[in-house]
mmCIF file of C-alpha atoms in Angstrom:
data_model
loop_
_atom_site.group_PDB
_atom_site.id
_atom_site.type_symbol
_atom_site.label_atom_id
_atom_site.label_comp_id
_atom_site.label_asym_id
_atom_site.label_seq_id
_atom_site.Cartn_x
_atom_site.Cartn_y
_atom_site.Cartn_z
ATOM 1 C CA MET Q 1 0.000 0.000 0.000
ATOM 2 C CA ASP Q 2 2.902 2.365 0.637
ATOM 3 C CA LEU Q 3 4.143 1.948 -2.907
ATOM 4 C CA LEU Q 4 0.683 2.454 -4.373
ATOM 5 C CA ASP Q 5 0.226 5.622 -2.343
ATOM 6 C CA GLN Q 6 3.392 7.059 -3.861
ATOM 7 C CA LEU Q 7 2.182 6.527 -7.418
ATOM 8 C CA CYS Q 8 0.054 9.209 -9.062
ATOM 9 C CA THR Q 9 -0.706 8.444 -12.702
ATOM 10 C CA PRO Q 10 -3.199 5.732 -13.693
ATOM 11 C CA GLU Q 11 -0.621 4.007 -15.903
ATOM 12 C CA GLU Q 12 1.849 3.647 -13.038
ATOM 13 C CA ILE Q 13 -0.812 2.333 -10.667
ATOM 14 C CA GLN Q 14 -2.067 -0.210 -13.223
ATOM 15 C CA GLU Q 15 1.472 -1.385 -13.981
ATOM 16 C CA GLU Q 16 2.086 -1.900 -10.278
ATOM 17 C CA LEU Q 17 -1.179 -3.818 -9.914
ATOM 18 C CA VAL Q 18 -0.197 -6.048 -12.841
ATOM 19 C CA ARG Q 19 3.119 -6.749 -11.152
ATOM 20 C CA ILE Q 20 1.599 -7.394 -7.688
ATOM 21 C CA PHE Q 21 -1.128 -9.783 -8.853
ATOM 22 C CA CYS Q 22 0.892 -11.334 -11.722
ATOM 23 C CA LEU Q 23 -1.693 -10.449 -14.336
ATOM 24 C CA ASP Q 24 -1.433 -10.764 -18.108
ATOM 25 C CA ASP Q 25 -0.836 -7.908 -20.480
ATOM 26 C CA PRO Q 26 -4.052 -5.796 -20.444
ATOM 27 C CA SER Q 27 -3.562 -4.833 -24.095
ATOM 28 C CA GLN Q 28 -3.888 -8.479 -25.119
ATOM 29 C CA ASN Q 29 -6.301 -9.772 -22.483
ATOM 30 C CA ARG Q 30 -9.636 -8.020 -22.020
ATOM 31 C CA ARG Q 31 -10.246 -9.732 -18.687
ATOM 32 C CA THR Q 32 -7.082 -8.216 -17.294
ATOM 33 C CA ALA Q 33 -8.089 -4.775 -18.579
ATOM 34 C CA ILE Q 34 -11.520 -4.997 -16.926
ATOM 35 C CA LEU Q 35 -9.997 -6.278 -13.689
ATOM 36 C CA LEU Q 36 -7.464 -3.454 -13.637
ATOM 37 C CA ASP Q 37 -10.274 -0.903 -14.038
ATOM 38 C CA LEU Q 38 -12.084 -2.477 -11.095
ATOM 39 C CA TYR Q 39 -8.977 -2.354 -8.893
ATOM 40 C CA TYR Q 40 -7.884 1.118 -10.004
ATOM 41 C CA TYR Q 41 -11.236 2.805 -9.384
ATOM 42 C CA ALA Q 42 -11.509 1.056 -6.019
ATOM 43 C CA LEU Q 43 -8.201 2.663 -5.019
ATOM 44 C CA GLN Q 44 -9.389 6.019 -6.363
ATOM 45 C CA PHE Q 45 -12.545 5.785 -4.263
ATOM 46 C CA ALA Q 46 -10.460 5.041 -1.174
ATOM 47 C CA ARG Q 47 -8.365 8.148 -1.864
ATOM 48 C CA GLU Q 48 -11.460 10.293 -2.346
ATOM 49 C CA GLN Q 49 -12.831 9.087 0.997
ATOM 50 C CA SER Q 50 -9.447 9.768 2.681
ATOM 51 C CA PHE Q 51 -9.165 6.217 3.969
ATOM 52 C CA SER Q 52 -6.160 5.178 5.987
ATOM 53 C CA LYS Q 53 -3.839 2.418 4.809
ATOM 54 C CA GLU Q 54 -5.703 -0.159 6.872
ATOM 55 C CA GLN Q 55 -9.083 1.009 5.589
ATOM 56 C CA THR Q 56 -7.843 1.092 1.977
ATOM 57 C CA SER Q 57 -6.427 -2.413 2.276
ATOM 58 C CA ALA Q 58 -9.623 -3.752 3.850
ATOM 59 C CA PHE Q 59 -11.853 -2.077 1.242
ATOM 60 C CA PHE Q 60 -9.680 -3.320 -1.628
ATOM 61 C CA SER Q 61 -9.799 -6.874 -0.221
ATOM 62 C CA ILE Q 62 -13.592 -6.698 0.120
ATOM 63 C CA VAL Q 63 -13.979 -5.695 -3.532
ATOM 64 C CA LYS Q 64 -11.498 -8.337 -4.690
ATOM 65 C CA ASN Q 65 -13.077 -11.167 -2.676
ATOM 66 C CA THR Q 66 -16.602 -10.142 -3.716
ATOM 67 C CA HIS Q 67 -15.521 -10.391 -7.357
ATOM 68 C CA ALA Q 68 -14.009 -13.828 -6.657
ATOM 69 C CA VAL Q 69 -17.304 -15.049 -5.149
ATOM 70 C CA CYS Q 70 -19.212 -13.688 -8.136
ATOM 71 C CA THR Q 71 -17.031 -15.444 -10.712
ATOM 72 C CA GLU Q 72 -16.572 -18.765 -8.925
ATOM 73 C CA THR Q 73 -19.543 -20.253 -10.790
ATOM 74 C CA PRO Q 74 -21.127 -19.553 -14.194
ATOM 75 C CA PHE Q 75 -24.612 -19.807 -12.679
ATOM 76 C CA GLY Q 76 -26.520 -16.950 -11.110
ATOM 77 C CA ASN Q 77 -25.483 -16.253 -7.507
ATOM 78 C CA LEU Q 78 -26.358 -12.591 -7.103
ATOM 79 C CA GLU Q 79 -28.076 -13.002 -3.733
ATOM 80 C CA CYS Q 80 -25.230 -15.123 -2.349
ATOM 81 C CA CYS Q 81 -22.636 -12.639 -3.623
ATOM 82 C CA PHE Q 82 -24.404 -9.622 -2.127
ATOM 83 C CA GLN Q 83 -24.927 -11.452 1.163
ATOM 84 C CA TYR Q 84 -21.187 -12.173 1.316
ATOM 85 C CA PHE Q 85 -20.339 -8.515 0.591
ATOM 86 C CA ARG Q 86 -22.705 -7.277 3.298
ATOM 87 C CA ASP Q 87 -21.424 -9.737 5.903
ATOM 88 C CA VAL Q 88 -17.767 -8.920 5.224
ATOM 89 C CA LEU Q 89 -18.427 -5.185 5.292
ATOM 90 C CA LEU Q 90 -20.309 -5.397 8.595
ATOM 91 C CA SER Q 91 -17.547 -7.520 10.102
ATOM 92 C CA HIS Q 92 -15.256 -4.495 9.573
ATOM 93 C CA ALA Q 93 -17.712 -2.013 11.077
ATOM 94 C CA VAL Q 94 -18.641 -3.509 14.469
ATOM 95 C CA LEU Q 95 -16.257 -4.007 17.392
ATOM 96 C CA ARG Q 96 -16.769 -7.581 18.435
ATOM 97 C CA PRO Q 97 -13.418 -9.311 18.823
ATOM 98 C CA PRO Q 98 -12.356 -11.778 17.618
ATOM 99 C CA PHE Q 99 -15.201 -11.903 15.080
ATOM 100 C CA SER Q 100 -15.222 -8.297 13.843
ATOM 101 C CA VAL Q 101 -13.441 -4.971 14.182
ATOM 102 C CA ASP Q 102 -14.683 -1.392 13.961
ATOM 103 C CA LEU Q 103 -12.496 -0.265 11.054
ATOM 104 C CA PHE Q 104 -15.209 1.669 9.188
ATOM 105 C CA SER Q 105 -17.685 4.150 10.608
ATOM 106 C CA THR Q 106 -21.382 4.267 9.781
ATOM 107 C CA ASP Q 107 -20.816 6.910 7.108
ATOM 108 C CA ASP Q 108 -18.009 4.852 5.598
ATOM 109 C CA VAL Q 109 -20.226 1.767 5.449
ATOM 110 C CA LYS Q 110 -22.951 3.750 3.714
ATOM 111 C CA ALA Q 111 -20.517 5.243 1.178
ATOM 112 C CA ILE Q 112 -18.885 1.872 0.452
ATOM 113 C CA SER Q 113 -22.269 0.182 0.000
ATOM 114 C CA GLU Q 114 -23.477 2.844 -2.433
ATOM 115 C CA TYR Q 115 -20.228 2.714 -4.402
ATOM 116 C CA VAL Q 116 -20.132 -1.089 -4.749
ATOM 117 C CA ILE Q 117 -23.842 -1.331 -5.594
ATOM 118 C CA ASN Q 118 -23.685 1.417 -8.234
ATOM 119 C CA THR Q 119 -20.439 0.203 -9.844
ATOM 120 C CA TYR Q 120 -20.119 -3.555 -9.373
ATOM 121 C CA PHE Q 121 -23.571 -5.013 -8.715
ATOM 122 C CA ARG Q 122 -25.160 -2.762 -11.318
ATOM 123 C CA HIS Q 123 -22.936 -4.504 -13.915
ATOM 124 C CA TYR Q 124 -23.075 -7.898 -12.233
ATOM 125 C CA LYS Q 125 -24.174 -9.768 -15.377
ATOM 126 C CA LEU Q 126 -21.413 -8.206 -17.448
ATOM 127 C CA TYR Q 127 -18.754 -9.349 -14.980
ATOM 128 C CA LYS Q 128 -20.395 -12.762 -14.897
ATOM 129 C CA TYR Q 129 -20.352 -12.994 -18.696
ATOM 130 C CA ILE Q 130 -16.691 -11.964 -19.041
ATOM 131 C CA PHE Q 131 -15.111 -13.900 -16.173
ATOM 132 C CA THR Q 132 -17.057 -17.182 -16.187
ATOM 133 C CA PRO Q 133 -16.905 -19.989 -18.774
ATOM 134 C CA LEU Q 134 -19.732 -20.583 -21.187
ATOM 135 C CA VAL Q 135 -22.008 -23.453 -20.169
ATOM 136 C CA ARG Q 136 -22.829 -25.833 -23.025
ATOM 137 C CA LEU Q 137 -25.585 -28.439 -22.834
ATOM 138 C CA ASP Q 138 -25.158 -31.652 -24.835
ATOM 139 C CA LEU Q 139 -28.557 -33.357 -24.965
ATOM 140 C CA SER Q 140 -29.004 -36.923 -26.166
ATOM 141 C CA ILE Q 141 -32.413 -38.636 -26.475
ATOM 142 C CA CYS Q 142 -32.875 -42.413 -26.431
ATOM 143 C CA TYR Q 143 -36.099 -43.860 -27.898
ATOM 144 C CA VAL Q 144 -37.348 -47.371 -27.224
ATOM 145 C CA GLY Q 145 -36.558 -49.659 -30.141
ATOM 146 C CA LEU Q 146 -34.171 -47.196 -31.811
ATOM 147 C CA PRO Q 147 -30.386 -46.858 -31.501
ATOM 148 C CA PRO Q 148 -29.213 -44.030 -29.199
ATOM 149 C CA SER Q 149 -28.347 -40.690 -30.759
ATOM 150 C CA PRO Q 150 -24.631 -39.894 -31.059
ATOM 151 C CA VAL Q 151 -23.121 -37.742 -28.313
ATOM 152 C CA ALA Q 152 -22.075 -34.298 -29.468
ATOM 153 C CA SER Q 153 -18.434 -33.330 -29.072
ATOM 154 C CA ILE Q 154 -16.241 -30.391 -29.896
ATOM 155 C CA ALA Q 155 -14.012 -32.542 -32.102
ATOM 156 C CA GLY Q 156 -17.035 -33.889 -33.952
ATOM 157 C CA ASP Q 157 -18.336 -30.378 -34.513
ATOM 158 C CA ALA Q 158 -14.953 -29.327 -35.914
ATOM 159 C CA GLU Q 159 -14.912 -32.310 -38.280
ATOM 160 C CA GLU Q 160 -18.449 -31.542 -39.445
ATOM 161 C CA ALA Q 161 -17.459 -27.932 -40.091
ATOM 162 C CA GLU Q 162 -14.480 -29.055 -42.157
ATOM 163 C CA GLU Q 163 -16.661 -31.447 -44.159
ATOM 164 C CA GLU Q 164 -19.180 -28.715 -44.812
ATOM 165 C CA GLU Q 165 -16.421 -26.424 -46.033
ATOM 166 C CA GLN Q 166 -15.044 -29.129 -48.331
ATOM 167 C CA TRP Q 167 -18.448 -30.041 -49.748
ATOM 168 C CA GLN Q 168 -19.827 -27.014 -51.545
ATOM 169 C CA PRO Q 169 -22.608 -27.899 -54.000
ATOM 170 C CA CYS Q 170 -22.893 -25.991 -57.211
ATOM 171 C CA GLU Q 171 -25.744 -23.615 -58.009
ATOM 172 C CA GLU Q 172 -27.473 -26.091 -60.355
ATOM 173 C CA GLN Q 173 -27.661 -28.756 -57.662
ATOM 174 C CA VAL Q 174 -29.016 -26.204 -55.211
ATOM 175 C CA CYS Q 175 -31.699 -25.117 -57.694
ATOM 176 C CA GLU Q 176 -32.707 -28.721 -58.392
ATOM 177 C CA GLU Q 177 -32.962 -29.468 -54.682
ATOM 178 C CA GLN Q 178 -35.060 -26.347 -54.134
ATOM 179 C CA GLN Q 179 -37.427 -27.396 -56.958
ATOM 180 C CA VAL Q 180 -37.785 -30.883 -55.508
ATOM 181 C CA ASP Q 181 -38.424 -29.422 -52.067
ATOM 182 C CA SER Q 182 -41.053 -27.021 -53.443
ATOM 183 C CA ALA Q 183 -42.879 -29.836 -55.296
ATOM 184 C CA ALA Q 184 -42.850 -32.042 -52.210
ATOM 185 C CA ALA Q 185 -44.061 -29.141 -50.091
ATOM 186 C CA SER Q 186 -46.971 -28.397 -52.447
ATOM 187 C CA GLU Q 187 -47.991 -32.056 -52.484
ATOM 188 C CA LEU Q 188 -47.842 -32.158 -48.720
ATOM 189 C CA ARG Q 189 -50.033 -29.052 -48.464
ATOM 190 C CA GLN Q 190 -52.605 -30.624 -50.804
ATOM 191 C CA LEU Q 191 -52.722 -33.814 -48.722
ATOM 192 C CA ILE Q 192 -53.166 -31.817 -45.534
ATOM 193 C CA ARG Q 193 -55.988 -29.762 -47.022
ATOM 194 C CA GLN Q 194 -57.757 -32.900 -48.298
ATOM 195 C CA HIS Q 195 -57.463 -34.543 -44.909
ATOM 196 C CA LEU Q 196 -58.795 -31.461 -43.145
ATOM 197 C CA SER Q 197 -61.765 -31.168 -45.504
ATOM 198 C CA ASP Q 198 -62.633 -34.852 -44.957
ATOM 199 C CA GLU Q 199 -62.452 -34.395 -41.206
ATOM 200 C CA ILE Q 200 -64.680 -31.318 -41.369
ATOM 201 C CA ASP Q 201 -67.315 -33.170 -43.449
ATOM 202 C CA ARG Q 202 -67.266 -36.101 -41.062
ATOM 203 C CA LEU Q 203 -67.663 -33.758 -38.106
ATOM 204 C CA LYS Q 204 -70.621 -31.991 -39.757
ATOM 205 C CA ALA Q 205 -72.341 -35.326 -40.490
ATOM 206 C CA SER Q 206 -71.922 -36.505 -36.902
ATOM 207 C CA ILE Q 207 -73.335 -33.227 -35.582
ATOM 208 C CA ASP Q 208 -76.370 -33.432 -37.892
ATOM 209 C CA GLN Q 209 -76.990 -37.011 -36.794
ATOM 210 C CA GLN Q 210 -76.841 -36.052 -33.140
ATOM 211 C CA ILE Q 211 -79.297 -33.204 -33.733
ATOM 212 C CA LYS Q 212 -81.749 -35.566 -35.478
ATOM 213 C CA GLN Q 213 -81.501 -38.099 -32.665
ATOM 214 C CA SER Q 214 -82.190 -35.441 -30.055
ATOM 215 C CA GLU Q 215 -85.230 -34.192 -32.011
ATOM 216 C CA GLU Q 216 -86.599 -37.732 -32.301
ATOM 217 C CA GLU Q 217 -86.164 -38.323 -28.573
ATOM 218 C CA ILE Q 218 -87.961 -35.078 -27.751
ATOM 219 C CA SER Q 219 -90.874 -35.918 -30.083
ATOM 220 C CA GLN Q 220 -91.200 -39.421 -28.577
ATOM 221 C CA LYS Q 221 -91.320 -38.003 -25.056
ATOM 222 C CA MET Q 222 -94.001 -35.492 -26.043
ATOM 223 C CA SER Q 223 -96.152 -38.147 -27.788
ATOM 224 C CA GLY Q 224 -95.838 -40.519 -24.818
ATOM 225 C CA ALA Q 225 -96.997 -37.823 -22.399
ATOM 226 C CA GLU Q 226 -100.396 -37.209 -24.172
ATOM 227 C CA PRO Q 227 -102.269 -40.619 -23.620
ATOM 228 C CA PRO Q 228 -102.125 -40.488 -19.808
ATOM 229 C CA GLN Q 229 -103.981 -37.176 -19.921
ATOM 230 C CA LYS Q 230 -106.775 -38.703 -22.071
ATOM 231 C CA LYS Q 231 -107.030 -41.699 -19.766
ATOM 232 C CA ALA Q 232 -107.193 -39.427 -16.793
ATOM 233 C CA SER Q 233 -110.060 -37.425 -18.367
ATOM 234 C CA ALA Q 234 -111.983 -40.651 -19.121
ATOM 235 C CA ALA Q 235 -111.505 -41.861 -15.573
ATOM 236 C CA GLU Q 236 -112.815 -38.573 -14.231
ATOM 237 C CA LYS Q 237 -115.963 -38.868 -16.417
ATOM 238 C CA LYS Q 238 -116.542 -42.411 -15.146
ATOM 239 C CA LYS Q 239 -116.242 -41.248 -11.542
ATOM 240 C CA VAL Q 240 -118.772 -38.493 -12.166
ATOM 241 C CA THR Q 241 -121.289 -40.928 -13.667
ATOM 242 C CA GLU Q 242 -120.817 -43.366 -10.776
ATOM 243 C CA ALA Q 243 -121.344 -40.547 -8.297
ATOM 244 C CA GLU Q 244 -124.590 -39.584 -10.032
ATOM 245 C CA GLY Q 245 -125.780 -43.196 -9.979
ATOM 246 C CA LYS Q 246 -125.175 -43.501 -6.242
ATOM 247 C CA SER Q 247 -127.189 -40.388 -5.368
ATOM 248 C CA SER Q 248 -130.181 -40.841 -2.921
ATOM 249 C CA PRO Q 249 -133.882 -41.278 -4.090
ATOM 250 C CA LYS Q 250 -134.846 -37.938 -2.563
ATOM 251 C CA GLU Q 251 -132.261 -36.199 -4.716
ATOM 252 C CA LYS Q 252 -133.612 -38.028 -7.780
ATOM 253 C CA THR Q 253 -137.290 -36.982 -7.042
ATOM 254 C CA ALA Q 254 -136.145 -33.430 -6.410
ATOM 255 C CA LYS Q 255 -134.425 -33.403 -9.754
ATOM 256 C CA LYS Q 256 -137.619 -34.781 -11.438
ATOM 257 C CA LYS Q 257 -139.817 -32.119 -9.830
ATOM 258 C CA LYS Q 258 -137.505 -29.470 -11.060
#
C-alpha cells in the first residue's frame, strides 16, 4: 500500500497492480483490462474518501473477494454474492473481537455500500459474462426400439465444419434441390388440405346425426306424455257418472220435480 500511495498516474498504478497480482498484459487480455479498471477505481474511491492504509487495504480486499465469489460459478449467484459482501463489510464495522473490528464508521459503510452497488452489482451480469466460462448443454435422447443418438463433441463439430467447407454444391444442384423441395411441399399441403376437408365433413355429419336423434327423442317423449292425460279425463268422467248413480232417491225426485 505504501508503494501504491506514492504513485500518481493511472498508468503507473495499473502497472504496479499487474506486477503485484501477476496479471497478463491488459492490451492483449480483455479480462485483465476490466480487472485493472475495477482495482484502479476502487483505489481512487479510497483516496477520495481519505481512507487510511488499513481502511484502503480492507476495502480493496472486500472488492477483490466479492468479485471472486461472483465469478466462482457460471450460474446466477447474485443473492449469495451480495450477502457475502454485506457480511464482510459489517464484520469491519462492528467491534466484536475476535469476530469483527470497527475499522469503518457508519458513514463509511454507507458510502462503500453505495459505491459497490452502483459500480459492481449494477454490472453484475457483465462481470459474470466476461469472467465465467460458457455453459454448453449436450442433450441426447434415447427412444425405445431405436439406436441411441450420437453424443455431441467439440471434435465432432470441428470435423463436421471441415466437411461442410469441403463439400460445396454448385448452383445447379441447389436449384434442383429447391425445386424438388417445393414440389414435395406443395404435395404435402394438398394432402393436408384434403385430410382437413374430410375431417370437417365427417364432423358436420356426426353433428347433424346427433341433432336428429335429439329431435326424435324429444318428439317421442311429447307423444308418450299425451295418452295419460286422455285416460285421466276418461276416468274422471266415469267417476262423475258413478257418483250420479249412487245419489239418494230424494235427490232423484227433487231433480224430477224441477
